[in-house]
Amino acid sequence: MITYLKSIHALYNILILFFFVYQLSLGLQIRRGRKTGVLPLQAIKSHRKFGPVLAFMGIAGFFAGMLVMFIDKGHLLKYPLHFYNGMAISLAIAALYFISGKIRASGAEWRNLHFSGGIALIGLYLSQVLMGLVILM
């Protein structure tokens, strides 16, 4: 059963990575729209609606991984780099969620920080997926 749980955890988080890439594409559409003066209203609506749900799903993936590891090994640090990277992902998601609440139409500083953090989050997720696949092999 633990083998199935590990595989489900991996597939779930790969799916979450794809959702974050989709979220990034929406953010890029919005960013381009701001520069051209034509805001993509549907992209804005989708980005705002899906963001909090995706944030919850991403952090839930980390806690599910901790649960699977604890059930399997009896502790959390069998793969410390994978664990700490997952923790960094969860903290980055929480920070991006907080930052998104600070974004206003008039100021670009929070928006730029949100954009940079989103790019960093995708990088963390990619490395996490690669580490996870190595662990599964």
mmCIF file of N, CA and C in Angstrom:
data_model
loop_
_atom_site.group_PDB
_atom_site.id
_atom_site.type_symbol
_atom_site.label_atom_id
_atom_site.label_comp_id
_atom_site.label_asym_id
_atom_site.label_seq_id
_atom_site.Cartn_x
_atom_site.Cartn_y
_atom_site.Cartn_z
ATOM 1 N N MET A 1 0.822 -1.200 0.000
ATOM 2 C CA MET A 1 0.000 0.000 0.000
ATOM 3 C C MET A 1 0.865 1.262 0.000
ATOM 4 N N ILE A 2 1.974 1.229 0.718
ATOM 5 C CA ILE A 2 2.832 2.409 0.808
ATOM 6 C C ILE A 2 3.400 2.773 -0.562
ATOM 7 N N THR A 3 3.655 1.762 -1.387
ATOM 8 C CA THR A 3 4.151 2.020 -2.746
ATOM 9 C C THR A 3 3.122 2.818 -3.536
ATOM 10 N N TYR A 4 1.857 2.463 -3.385
ATOM 11 C CA TYR A 4 0.796 3.191 -4.079
ATOM 12 C C TYR A 4 0.687 4.619 -3.545
ATOM 13 N N LEU A 5 0.789 4.775 -2.234
ATOM 14 C CA LEU A 5 0.722 6.119 -1.652
ATOM 15 C C LEU A 5 1.862 7.001 -2.152
ATOM 16 N N LYS A 6 3.054 6.439 -2.264
ATOM 17 C CA LYS A 6 4.187 7.210 -2.787
ATOM 18 C C LYS A 6 3.932 7.628 -4.225
ATOM 19 N N SER A 7 3.410 6.707 -5.027
ATOM 20 C CA SER A 7 3.127 7.011 -6.429
ATOM 21 C C SER A 7 2.024 8.057 -6.565
ATOM 22 N N ILE A 8 1.005 7.939 -5.732
ATOM 23 C CA ILE A 8 -0.084 8.920 -5.755
ATOM 24 C C ILE A 8 0.441 10.291 -5.357
ATOM 25 N N HIS A 9 1.297 10.334 -4.327
ATOM 26 C CA HIS A 9 1.910 11.595 -3.901
ATOM 27 C C HIS A 9 2.709 12.208 -5.048
ATOM 28 N N ALA A 10 3.473 11.404 -5.740
ATOM 29 C CA ALA A 10 4.287 11.898 -6.857
ATOM 30 C C ALA A 10 3.406 12.417 -7.987
ATOM 31 N N LEU A 11 2.407 11.650 -8.381
ATOM 32 C CA LEU A 11 1.527 12.073 -9.470
ATOM 33 C C LEU A 11 0.747 13.330 -9.107
ATOM 34 N N TYR A 12 0.289 13.402 -7.879
ATOM 35 C CA TYR A 12 -0.445 14.574 -7.407
ATOM 36 C C TYR A 12 0.428 15.824 -7.517
ATOM 37 N N ASN A 13 1.658 15.728 -7.044
ATOM 38 C CA ASN A 13 2.510 16.908 -7.046
ATOM 39 C C ASN A 13 3.011 17.272 -8.439
ATOM 40 N N ILE A 14 3.138 16.307 -9.334
ATOM 41 C CA ILE A 14 3.441 16.630 -10.729
ATOM 42 C C ILE A 14 2.258 17.391 -11.332
ATOM 43 N N LEU A 15 1.055 16.952 -11.018
ATOM 44 C CA LEU A 15 -0.140 17.661 -11.473
ATOM 45 C C LEU A 15 -0.166 19.089 -10.921
ATOM 46 N N ILE A 16 0.179 19.247 -9.661
ATOM 47 C CA ILE A 16 0.226 20.582 -9.044
ATOM 48 C C ILE A 16 1.262 21.446 -9.756
ATOM 49 N N LEU A 17 2.407 20.879 -10.118
ATOM 50 C CA LEU A 17 3.410 21.629 -10.872
ATOM 51 C C LEU A 17 2.805 22.135 -12.181
ATOM 52 N N PHE A 18 2.094 21.279 -12.899
ATOM 53 C CA PHE A 18 1.468 21.710 -14.156
ATOM 54 C C PHE A 18 0.445 22.817 -13.912
ATOM 55 N N PHE A 19 -0.305 22.713 -12.821
ATOM 56 C CA PHE A 19 -1.257 23.777 -12.487
ATOM 57 C C PHE A 19 -0.532 25.092 -12.198
ATOM 58 N N PHE A 20 0.605 25.021 -11.506
ATOM 59 C CA PHE A 20 1.371 26.241 -11.236
ATOM 60 C C PHE A 20 1.948 26.826 -12.525
ATOM 61 N N VAL A 21 2.341 25.980 -13.460
ATOM 62 C CA VAL A 21 2.816 26.480 -14.759
ATOM 63 C C VAL A 21 1.657 27.165 -15.484
ATOM 64 N N TYR A 22 0.471 26.583 -15.418
ATOM 65 C CA TYR A 22 -0.711 27.226 -16.004
ATOM 66 C C TYR A 22 -0.968 28.574 -15.325
ATOM 67 N N GLN A 23 -0.867 28.601 -14.013
ATOM 68 C CA GLN A 23 -1.064 29.841 -13.250
ATOM 69 C C GLN A 23 -0.030 30.882 -13.675
ATOM 70 N N LEU A 24 1.191 30.434 -13.904
ATOM 71 C CA LEU A 24 2.246 31.334 -14.381
ATOM 72 C C LEU A 24 1.885 31.886 -15.760
ATOM 73 N N SER A 25 1.355 31.041 -16.636
ATOM 74 C CA SER A 25 0.982 31.517 -17.974
ATOM 75 C C SER A 25 -0.116 32.573 -17.888
ATOM 76 N N LEU A 26 -1.065 32.396 -16.973
ATOM 77 C CA LEU A 26 -2.090 33.419 -16.769
ATOM 78 C C LEU A 26 -1.457 34.715 -16.265
ATOM 79 N N GLY A 27 -0.540 34.582 -15.324
ATOM 80 C CA GLY A 27 0.149 35.761 -14.804
ATOM 81 C C GLY A 27 0.927 36.496 -15.883
ATOM 82 N N LEU A 28 1.555 35.748 -16.774
ATOM 83 C CA LEU A 28 2.290 36.381 -17.882
ATOM 84 C C LEU A 28 1.344 37.096 -18.837
ATOM 85 N N GLN A 29 0.170 36.512 -19.082
ATOM 86 C CA GLN A 29 -0.832 37.187 -19.920
ATOM 87 C C GLN A 29 -1.258 38.511 -19.290
ATOM 88 N N ILE A 30 -1.470 38.474 -17.986
ATOM 89 C CA ILE A 30 -1.874 39.678 -17.267
ATOM 90 C C ILE A 30 -0.762 40.718 -17.321
ATOM 91 N N ARG A 31 0.460 40.265 -17.122
ATOM 92 C CA ARG A 31 1.624 41.171 -17.138
ATOM 93 C C ARG A 31 1.775 41.835 -18.513
ATOM 94 N N ARG A 32 1.650 41.043 -19.566
ATOM 95 C CA ARG A 32 1.720 41.603 -20.931
ATOM 96 C C ARG A 32 0.571 42.577 -21.160
ATOM 97 N N GLY A 33 -0.606 42.230 -20.675
ATOM 98 C CA GLY A 33 -1.764 43.107 -20.827
ATOM 99 C C GLY A 33 -1.576 44.444 -20.132
ATOM 100 N N ARG A 34 -0.944 44.436 -18.988
ATOM 101 C CA ARG A 34 -0.667 45.696 -18.286
ATOM 102 C C ARG A 34 0.263 46.580 -19.107
ATOM 103 N N LYS A 35 1.244 45.962 -19.736
ATOM 104 C CA LYS A 35 2.210 46.727 -20.528
ATOM 105 C C LYS A 35 1.593 47.279 -21.804
ATOM 106 N N THR A 36 0.645 46.536 -22.403
ATOM 107 C CA THR A 36 0.007 47.001 -23.638
ATOM 108 C C THR A 36 -1.218 47.860 -23.374
ATOM 109 N N GLY A 37 -1.714 47.825 -22.140
ATOM 110 C CA GLY A 37 -2.897 48.605 -21.805
ATOM 111 C C GLY A 37 -4.214 47.886 -22.059
ATOM 112 N N VAL A 38 -4.147 46.624 -22.478
ATOM 113 C CA VAL A 38 -5.357 45.832 -22.731
ATOM 114 C C VAL A 38 -5.358 44.667 -21.740
ATOM 115 N N LEU A 39 -6.095 44.835 -20.663
ATOM 116 C CA LEU A 39 -6.106 43.812 -19.624
ATOM 117 C C LEU A 39 -6.945 42.608 -20.039
ATOM 118 N N PRO A 40 -6.386 41.404 -19.917
ATOM 119 C CA PRO A 40 -7.152 40.184 -20.224
ATOM 120 C C PRO A 40 -8.022 39.815 -19.016
ATOM 121 N N LEU A 41 -9.245 40.272 -19.034
ATOM 122 C CA LEU A 41 -10.118 40.139 -17.860
ATOM 123 C C LEU A 41 -10.371 38.684 -17.470
ATOM 124 N N GLN A 42 -10.516 37.806 -18.458
ATOM 125 C CA GLN A 42 -10.753 36.391 -18.133
ATOM 126 C C GLN A 42 -9.523 35.789 -17.457
ATOM 127 N N ALA A 43 -8.326 36.137 -17.916
ATOM 128 C CA ALA A 43 -7.097 35.635 -17.297
ATOM 129 C C ALA A 43 -6.977 36.148 -15.862
ATOM 130 N N ILE A 44 -7.321 37.410 -15.647
ATOM 131 C CA ILE A 44 -7.271 37.983 -14.292
ATOM 132 C C ILE A 44 -8.235 37.240 -13.374
ATOM 133 N N LYS A 45 -9.450 37.037 -13.865
ATOM 134 C CA LYS A 45 -10.465 36.336 -13.069
ATOM 135 C C LYS A 45 -10.013 34.919 -12.729
ATOM 136 N N SER A 46 -9.492 34.200 -13.718
ATOM 137 C CA SER A 46 -9.039 32.822 -13.490
ATOM 138 C C SER A 46 -7.849 32.780 -12.539
ATOM 139 N N HIS A 47 -6.897 33.688 -12.722
ATOM 140 C CA HIS A 47 -5.704 33.726 -11.883
ATOM 141 C C HIS A 47 -6.086 33.977 -10.423
ATOM 142 N N ARG A 48 -6.973 34.917 -10.207
ATOM 143 C CA ARG A 48 -7.398 35.247 -8.833
ATOM 144 C C ARG A 48 -8.235 34.136 -8.209
ATOM 145 N N LYS A 49 -9.062 33.496 -9.018
ATOM 146 C CA LYS A 49 -9.941 32.443 -8.500
ATOM 147 C C LYS A 49 -9.158 31.169 -8.188
ATOM 148 N N PHE A 50 -8.254 30.806 -9.087
ATOM 149 C CA PHE A 50 -7.533 29.538 -8.959
ATOM 150 C C PHE A 50 -6.358 29.632 -7.978
ATOM 151 N N GLY A 51 -5.806 30.821 -7.781
ATOM 152 C CA GLY A 51 -4.628 30.996 -6.927
ATOM 153 C C GLY A 51 -4.777 30.445 -5.521
ATOM 154 N N PRO A 52 -5.794 30.873 -4.774
ATOM 155 C CA PRO A 52 -5.949 30.352 -3.410
ATOM 156 C C PRO A 52 -6.186 28.841 -3.352
ATOM 157 N N VAL A 53 -6.934 28.315 -4.317
ATOM 158 C CA VAL A 53 -7.186 26.876 -4.364
ATOM 159 C C VAL A 53 -5.877 26.132 -4.607
ATOM 160 N N LEU A 54 -5.104 26.635 -5.552
ATOM 161 C CA LEU A 54 -3.831 26.007 -5.880
ATOM 162 C C LEU A 54 -2.847 26.119 -4.722
ATOM 163 N N ALA A 55 -2.871 27.240 -4.020
ATOM 164 C CA ALA A 55 -2.002 27.399 -2.847
ATOM 165 C C ALA A 55 -2.322 26.319 -1.805
ATOM 166 N N PHE A 56 -3.593 26.124 -1.539
ATOM 167 C CA PHE A 56 -4.001 25.084 -0.595
ATOM 168 C C PHE A 56 -3.567 23.705 -1.083
ATOM 169 N N MET A 57 -3.789 23.434 -2.368
ATOM 170 C CA MET A 57 -3.444 22.125 -2.928
ATOM 171 C C MET A 57 -1.936 21.870 -2.865
ATOM 172 N N GLY A 58 -1.133 22.894 -3.121
ATOM 173 C CA GLY A 58 0.316 22.739 -3.068
ATOM 174 C C GLY A 58 0.809 22.425 -1.667
ATOM 175 N N ILE A 59 0.300 23.158 -0.691
ATOM 176 C CA ILE A 59 0.711 22.921 0.697
ATOM 177 C C ILE A 59 0.176 21.569 1.180
ATOM 178 N N ALA A 60 -1.012 21.197 0.738
ATOM 179 C CA ALA A 60 -1.565 19.885 1.099
ATOM 180 C C ALA A 60 -0.671 18.759 0.570
ATOM 181 N N GLY A 61 -0.085 18.946 -0.617
ATOM 182 C CA GLY A 61 0.827 17.945 -1.174
ATOM 183 C C GLY A 61 2.043 17.729 -0.294
ATOM 184 N N PHE A 62 2.540 18.812 0.302
ATOM 185 C CA PHE A 62 3.678 18.706 1.221
ATOM 186 C C PHE A 62 3.284 17.906 2.466
ATOM 187 N N PHE A 63 2.137 18.230 3.049
ATOM 188 C CA PHE A 63 1.707 17.514 4.248
ATOM 189 C C PHE A 63 1.397 16.043 3.948
ATOM 190 N N ALA A 64 0.861 15.785 2.768
ATOM 191 C CA ALA A 64 0.610 14.393 2.385
ATOM 192 C C ALA A 64 1.924 13.636 2.259
ATOM 193 N N GLY A 65 2.935 14.276 1.685
ATOM 194 C CA GLY A 65 4.254 13.645 1.585
ATOM 195 C C GLY A 65 4.839 13.348 2.956
ATOM 196 N N MET A 66 4.669 14.283 3.886
ATOM 197 C CA MET A 66 5.159 14.044 5.255
ATOM 198 C C MET A 66 4.436 12.853 5.877
ATOM 199 N N LEU A 67 3.136 12.770 5.665
ATOM 200 C CA LEU A 67 2.362 11.666 6.223
ATOM 201 C C LEU A 67 2.810 10.331 5.632
ATOM 202 N N VAL A 68 2.986 10.290 4.319
ATOM 203 C CA VAL A 68 3.435 9.051 3.669
ATOM 204 C C VAL A 68 4.805 8.648 4.210
ATOM 205 N N MET A 69 5.707 9.607 4.342
ATOM 206 C CA MET A 69 7.057 9.310 4.838
ATOM 207 C C MET A 69 7.003 8.814 6.288
ATOM 208 N N PHE A 70 6.178 9.452 7.097
ATOM 209 C CA PHE A 70 6.093 9.032 8.493
ATOM 210 C C PHE A 70 5.509 7.621 8.614
ATOM 211 N N ILE A 71 4.508 7.330 7.817
ATOM 212 C CA ILE A 71 3.926 5.980 7.830
ATOM 213 C C ILE A 71 4.961 4.955 7.364
ATOM 214 N N ASP A 72 5.721 5.311 6.325
ATOM 215 C CA ASP A 72 6.677 4.376 5.732
ATOM 216 C C ASP A 72 7.926 4.194 6.594
ATOM 217 N N LYS A 73 8.523 5.274 7.039
ATOM 218 C CA LYS A 73 9.830 5.212 7.704
ATOM 219 C C LYS A 73 9.790 5.517 9.200
ATOM 220 N N GLY A 74 8.708 6.088 9.688
ATOM 221 C CA GLY A 74 8.608 6.412 11.105
ATOM 222 C C GLY A 74 9.247 7.750 11.467
ATOM 223 N N HIS A 75 9.810 8.441 10.492
ATOM 224 C CA HIS A 75 10.355 9.783 10.700
ATOM 225 C C HIS A 75 10.316 10.528 9.368
ATOM 226 N N LEU A 76 10.641 11.826 9.403
ATOM 227 C CA LEU A 76 10.464 12.661 8.217
ATOM 228 C C LEU A 76 11.734 12.910 7.420
ATOM 229 N N LEU A 77 12.887 12.631 7.976
ATOM 230 C CA LEU A 77 14.131 13.068 7.346
ATOM 231 C C LEU A 77 14.931 11.954 6.688
ATOM 232 N N LYS A 78 14.248 10.969 6.135
ATOM 233 C CA LYS A 78 14.943 9.939 5.367
ATOM 234 C C LYS A 78 15.583 10.572 4.125
ATOM 235 N N TYR A 79 14.887 11.524 3.526
ATOM 236 C CA TYR A 79 15.376 12.264 2.364
ATOM 237 C C TYR A 79 15.343 13.756 2.715
ATOM 238 N N PRO A 80 16.346 14.219 3.457
ATOM 239 C CA PRO A 80 16.286 15.583 3.999
ATOM 240 C C PRO A 80 16.215 16.682 2.932
ATOM 241 N N LEU A 81 16.930 16.537 1.832
ATOM 242 C CA LEU A 81 16.895 17.571 0.808
ATOM 243 C C LEU A 81 15.497 17.683 0.199
ATOM 244 N N HIS A 82 14.857 16.569 -0.042
ATOM 245 C CA HIS A 82 13.496 16.556 -0.574
ATOM 246 C C HIS A 82 12.534 17.188 0.438
ATOM 247 N N PHE A 83 12.714 16.863 1.709
ATOM 248 C CA PHE A 83 11.861 17.420 2.763
ATOM 249 C C PHE A 83 12.037 18.936 2.857
ATOM 250 N N TYR A 84 13.282 19.404 2.929
ATOM 251 C CA TYR A 84 13.521 20.838 3.088
ATOM 252 C C TYR A 84 13.114 21.622 1.847
ATOM 253 N N ASN A 85 13.274 21.044 0.685
ATOM 254 C CA ASN A 85 12.815 21.704 -0.533
ATOM 255 C C ASN A 85 11.284 21.798 -0.535
ATOM 256 N N GLY A 86 10.617 20.744 -0.083
ATOM 257 C CA GLY A 86 9.160 20.777 0.038
ATOM 258 C C GLY A 86 8.704 21.830 1.033
ATOM 259 N N MET A 87 9.459 21.958 2.117
ATOM 260 C CA MET A 87 9.139 22.992 3.095
ATOM 261 C C MET A 87 9.332 24.382 2.473
ATOM 262 N N ALA A 88 10.403 24.546 1.710
ATOM 263 C CA ALA A 88 10.646 25.820 1.035
ATOM 264 C C ALA A 88 9.522 26.134 0.047
ATOM 265 N N ILE A 89 9.045 25.124 -0.642
ATOM 266 C CA ILE A 89 7.925 25.308 -1.562
ATOM 267 C C ILE A 89 6.694 25.784 -0.800
ATOM 268 N N SER A 90 6.398 25.130 0.311
ATOM 269 C CA SER A 90 5.224 25.510 1.102
ATOM 270 C C SER A 90 5.353 26.934 1.628
ATOM 271 N N LEU A 91 6.527 27.301 2.090
ATOM 272 C CA LEU A 91 6.737 28.668 2.576
ATOM 273 C C LEU A 91 6.644 29.677 1.435
ATOM 274 N N ALA A 92 7.165 29.315 0.268
ATOM 275 C CA ALA A 92 7.075 30.200 -0.896
ATOM 276 C C ALA A 92 5.613 30.385 -1.308
ATOM 277 N N ILE A 93 4.849 29.318 -1.284
ATOM 278 C CA ILE A 93 3.425 29.418 -1.625
ATOM 279 C C ILE A 93 2.716 30.350 -0.643
ATOM 280 N N ALA A 94 2.976 30.171 0.639
ATOM 281 C CA ALA A 94 2.353 31.036 1.649
ATOM 282 C C ALA A 94 2.772 32.489 1.449
ATOM 283 N N ALA A 95 4.047 32.710 1.159
ATOM 284 C CA ALA A 95 4.539 34.078 0.930
ATOM 285 C C ALA A 95 3.880 34.687 -0.305
ATOM 286 N N LEU A 96 3.764 33.907 -1.384
ATOM 287 C CA LEU A 96 3.128 34.419 -2.597
ATOM 288 C C LEU A 96 1.657 34.737 -2.355
ATOM 289 N N TYR A 97 1.005 33.931 -1.560
ATOM 290 C CA TYR A 97 -0.393 34.197 -1.221
ATOM 291 C C TYR A 97 -0.499 35.512 -0.445
ATOM 292 N N PHE A 98 0.394 35.707 0.517
ATOM 293 C CA PHE A 98 0.411 36.943 1.300
ATOM 294 C C PHE A 98 0.702 38.142 0.395
ATOM 295 N N ILE A 99 1.699 38.005 -0.453
ATOM 296 C CA ILE A 99 2.093 39.088 -1.357
ATOM 297 C C ILE A 99 0.949 39.441 -2.314
ATOM 298 N N SER A 100 0.235 38.434 -2.786
ATOM 299 C CA SER A 100 -0.857 38.695 -3.733
ATOM 300 C C SER A 100 -1.922 39.605 -3.120
ATOM 301 N N GLY A 101 -2.103 39.505 -1.821
ATOM 302 C CA GLY A 101 -3.063 40.378 -1.142
ATOM 303 C C GLY A 101 -2.596 41.818 -1.052
ATOM 304 N N LYS A 102 -1.318 42.040 -1.234
ATOM 305 C CA LYS A 102 -0.751 43.397 -1.178
ATOM 306 C C LYS A 102 -0.746 44.086 -2.538
ATOM 307 N N ILE A 103 -1.000 43.348 -3.606
ATOM 308 C CA ILE A 103 -0.924 43.922 -4.951
ATOM 309 C C ILE A 103 -2.085 44.892 -5.162
ATOM 310 N N ARG A 104 -1.736 46.080 -5.622
ATOM 311 C CA ARG A 104 -2.714 47.103 -5.965
ATOM 312 C C ARG A 104 -2.449 47.570 -7.385
ATOM 313 N N ALA A 105 -3.456 48.126 -8.010
ATOM 314 C CA ALA A 105 -3.325 48.567 -9.404
ATOM 315 C C ALA A 105 -2.246 49.637 -9.569
ATOM 316 N N SER A 106 -2.072 50.474 -8.570
ATOM 317 C CA SER A 106 -1.168 51.615 -8.728
ATOM 318 C C SER A 106 0.307 51.264 -8.536
ATOM 319 N N GLY A 107 0.623 50.265 -7.723
ATOM 320 C CA GLY A 107 2.021 49.973 -7.405
ATOM 321 C C GLY A 107 2.523 48.705 -8.067
ATOM 322 N N ALA A 108 3.788 48.726 -8.464
ATOM 323 C CA ALA A 108 4.366 47.566 -9.150
ATOM 324 C C ALA A 108 5.273 46.739 -8.252
ATOM 325 N N GLU A 109 5.654 47.248 -7.077
ATOM 326 C CA GLU A 109 6.649 46.532 -6.267
ATOM 327 C C GLU A 109 6.157 45.169 -5.799
ATOM 328 N N TRP A 110 4.922 45.091 -5.302
ATOM 329 C CA TRP A 110 4.389 43.805 -4.853
ATOM 330 C C TRP A 110 4.148 42.877 -6.043
ATOM 331 N N ARG A 111 3.701 43.471 -7.150
ATOM 332 C CA ARG A 111 3.458 42.692 -8.361
ATOM 333 C C ARG A 111 4.757 42.072 -8.867
ATOM 334 N N ASN A 112 5.835 42.856 -8.879
ATOM 335 C CA ASN A 112 7.131 42.342 -9.327
ATOM 336 C C ASN A 112 7.662 41.269 -8.381
ATOM 337 N N LEU A 113 7.459 41.473 -7.080
ATOM 338 C CA LEU A 113 7.882 40.466 -6.101
ATOM 339 C C LEU A 113 7.075 39.173 -6.287
ATOM 340 N N HIS A 114 5.798 39.311 -6.549
ATOM 341 C CA HIS A 114 4.932 38.154 -6.783
ATOM 342 C C HIS A 114 5.393 37.401 -8.040
ATOM 343 N N PHE A 115 5.721 38.138 -9.077
ATOM 344 C CA PHE A 115 6.197 37.534 -10.315
ATOM 345 C C PHE A 115 7.512 36.787 -10.095
ATOM 346 N N SER A 116 8.467 37.431 -9.448
ATOM 347 C CA SER A 116 9.769 36.804 -9.186
ATOM 348 C C SER A 116 9.619 35.570 -8.299
ATOM 349 N N GLY A 117 8.779 35.687 -7.280
ATOM 350 C CA GLY A 117 8.532 34.550 -6.402
ATOM 351 C C GLY A 117 7.870 33.396 -7.128
ATOM 352 N N GLY A 118 6.984 33.708 -8.062
ATOM 353 C CA GLY A 118 6.335 32.658 -8.856
ATOM 354 C C GLY A 118 7.328 31.905 -9.720
ATOM 355 N N ILE A 119 8.264 32.632 -10.319
ATOM 356 C CA ILE A 119 9.308 31.990 -11.120
ATOM 357 C C ILE A 119 10.162 31.086 -10.223
ATOM 358 N N ALA A 120 10.536 31.601 -9.044
ATOM 359 C CA ALA A 120 11.334 30.803 -8.100
ATOM 360 C C ALA A 120 10.566 29.556 -7.665
ATOM 361 N N LEU A 121 9.266 29.701 -7.450
ATOM 362 C CA LEU A 121 8.439 28.565 -7.044
ATOM 363 C C LEU A 121 8.450 27.464 -8.104
ATOM 364 N N ILE A 122 8.347 27.846 -9.366
ATOM 365 C CA ILE A 122 8.391 26.852 -10.439
ATOM 366 C C ILE A 122 9.739 26.126 -10.419
ATOM 367 N N GLY A 123 10.826 26.866 -10.200
ATOM 368 C CA GLY A 123 12.148 26.240 -10.110
ATOM 369 C C GLY A 123 12.242 25.261 -8.953
ATOM 370 N N LEU A 124 11.716 25.660 -7.795
ATOM 371 C CA LEU A 124 11.711 24.762 -6.634
ATOM 372 C C LEU A 124 10.890 23.504 -6.929
ATOM 373 N N TYR A 125 9.739 23.684 -7.569
ATOM 374 C CA TYR A 125 8.889 22.534 -7.896
ATOM 375 C C TYR A 125 9.578 21.589 -8.870
ATOM 376 N N LEU A 126 10.237 22.153 -9.883
ATOM 377 C CA LEU A 126 10.940 21.296 -10.848
ATOM 378 C C LEU A 126 12.017 20.467 -10.157
ATOM 379 N N SER A 127 12.794 21.113 -9.284
ATOM 380 C CA SER A 127 13.835 20.363 -8.572
ATOM 381 C C SER A 127 13.213 19.330 -7.634
ATOM 382 N N GLN A 128 12.080 19.669 -7.032
ATOM 383 C CA GLN A 128 11.402 18.735 -6.126
ATOM 384 C C GLN A 128 10.908 17.504 -6.881
ATOM 385 N N VAL A 129 10.339 17.727 -8.050
ATOM 386 C CA VAL A 129 9.847 16.606 -8.857
ATOM 387 C C VAL A 129 11.012 15.706 -9.263
ATOM 388 N N LEU A 130 12.108 16.311 -9.690
ATOM 389 C CA LEU A 130 13.271 15.504 -10.074
ATOM 390 C C LEU A 130 13.807 14.703 -8.889
ATOM 391 N N MET A 131 13.925 15.337 -7.730
ATOM 392 C CA MET A 131 14.374 14.610 -6.537
ATOM 393 C C MET A 131 13.407 13.475 -6.202
ATOM 394 N N GLY A 132 12.129 13.758 -6.286
ATOM 395 C CA GLY A 132 11.120 12.743 -5.977
ATOM 396 C C GLY A 132 11.189 11.553 -6.917
ATOM 397 N N LEU A 133 11.396 11.839 -8.195
ATOM 398 C CA LEU A 133 11.517 10.740 -9.161
ATOM 399 C C LEU A 133 12.755 9.888 -8.899
ATOM 400 N N VAL A 134 13.845 10.522 -8.495
ATOM 401 C CA VAL A 134 15.053 9.771 -8.136
ATOM 402 C C VAL A 134 14.776 8.896 -6.920
ATOM 403 N N ILE A 135 14.049 9.423 -5.956
ATOM 404 C CA ILE A 135 13.700 8.657 -4.749
ATOM 405 C C ILE A 135 12.841 7.445 -5.112
ATOM 406 N N LEU A 136 11.907 7.622 -6.029
ATOM 407 C CA LEU A 136 11.013 6.531 -6.419
ATOM 408 C C LEU A 136 11.754 5.431 -7.197
ATOM 409 N N MET A 137 12.818 5.782 -7.876
ATOM 410 C CA MET A 137 13.530 4.804 -8.709
ATOM 411 C C MET A 137 14.278 3.811 -7.884
#
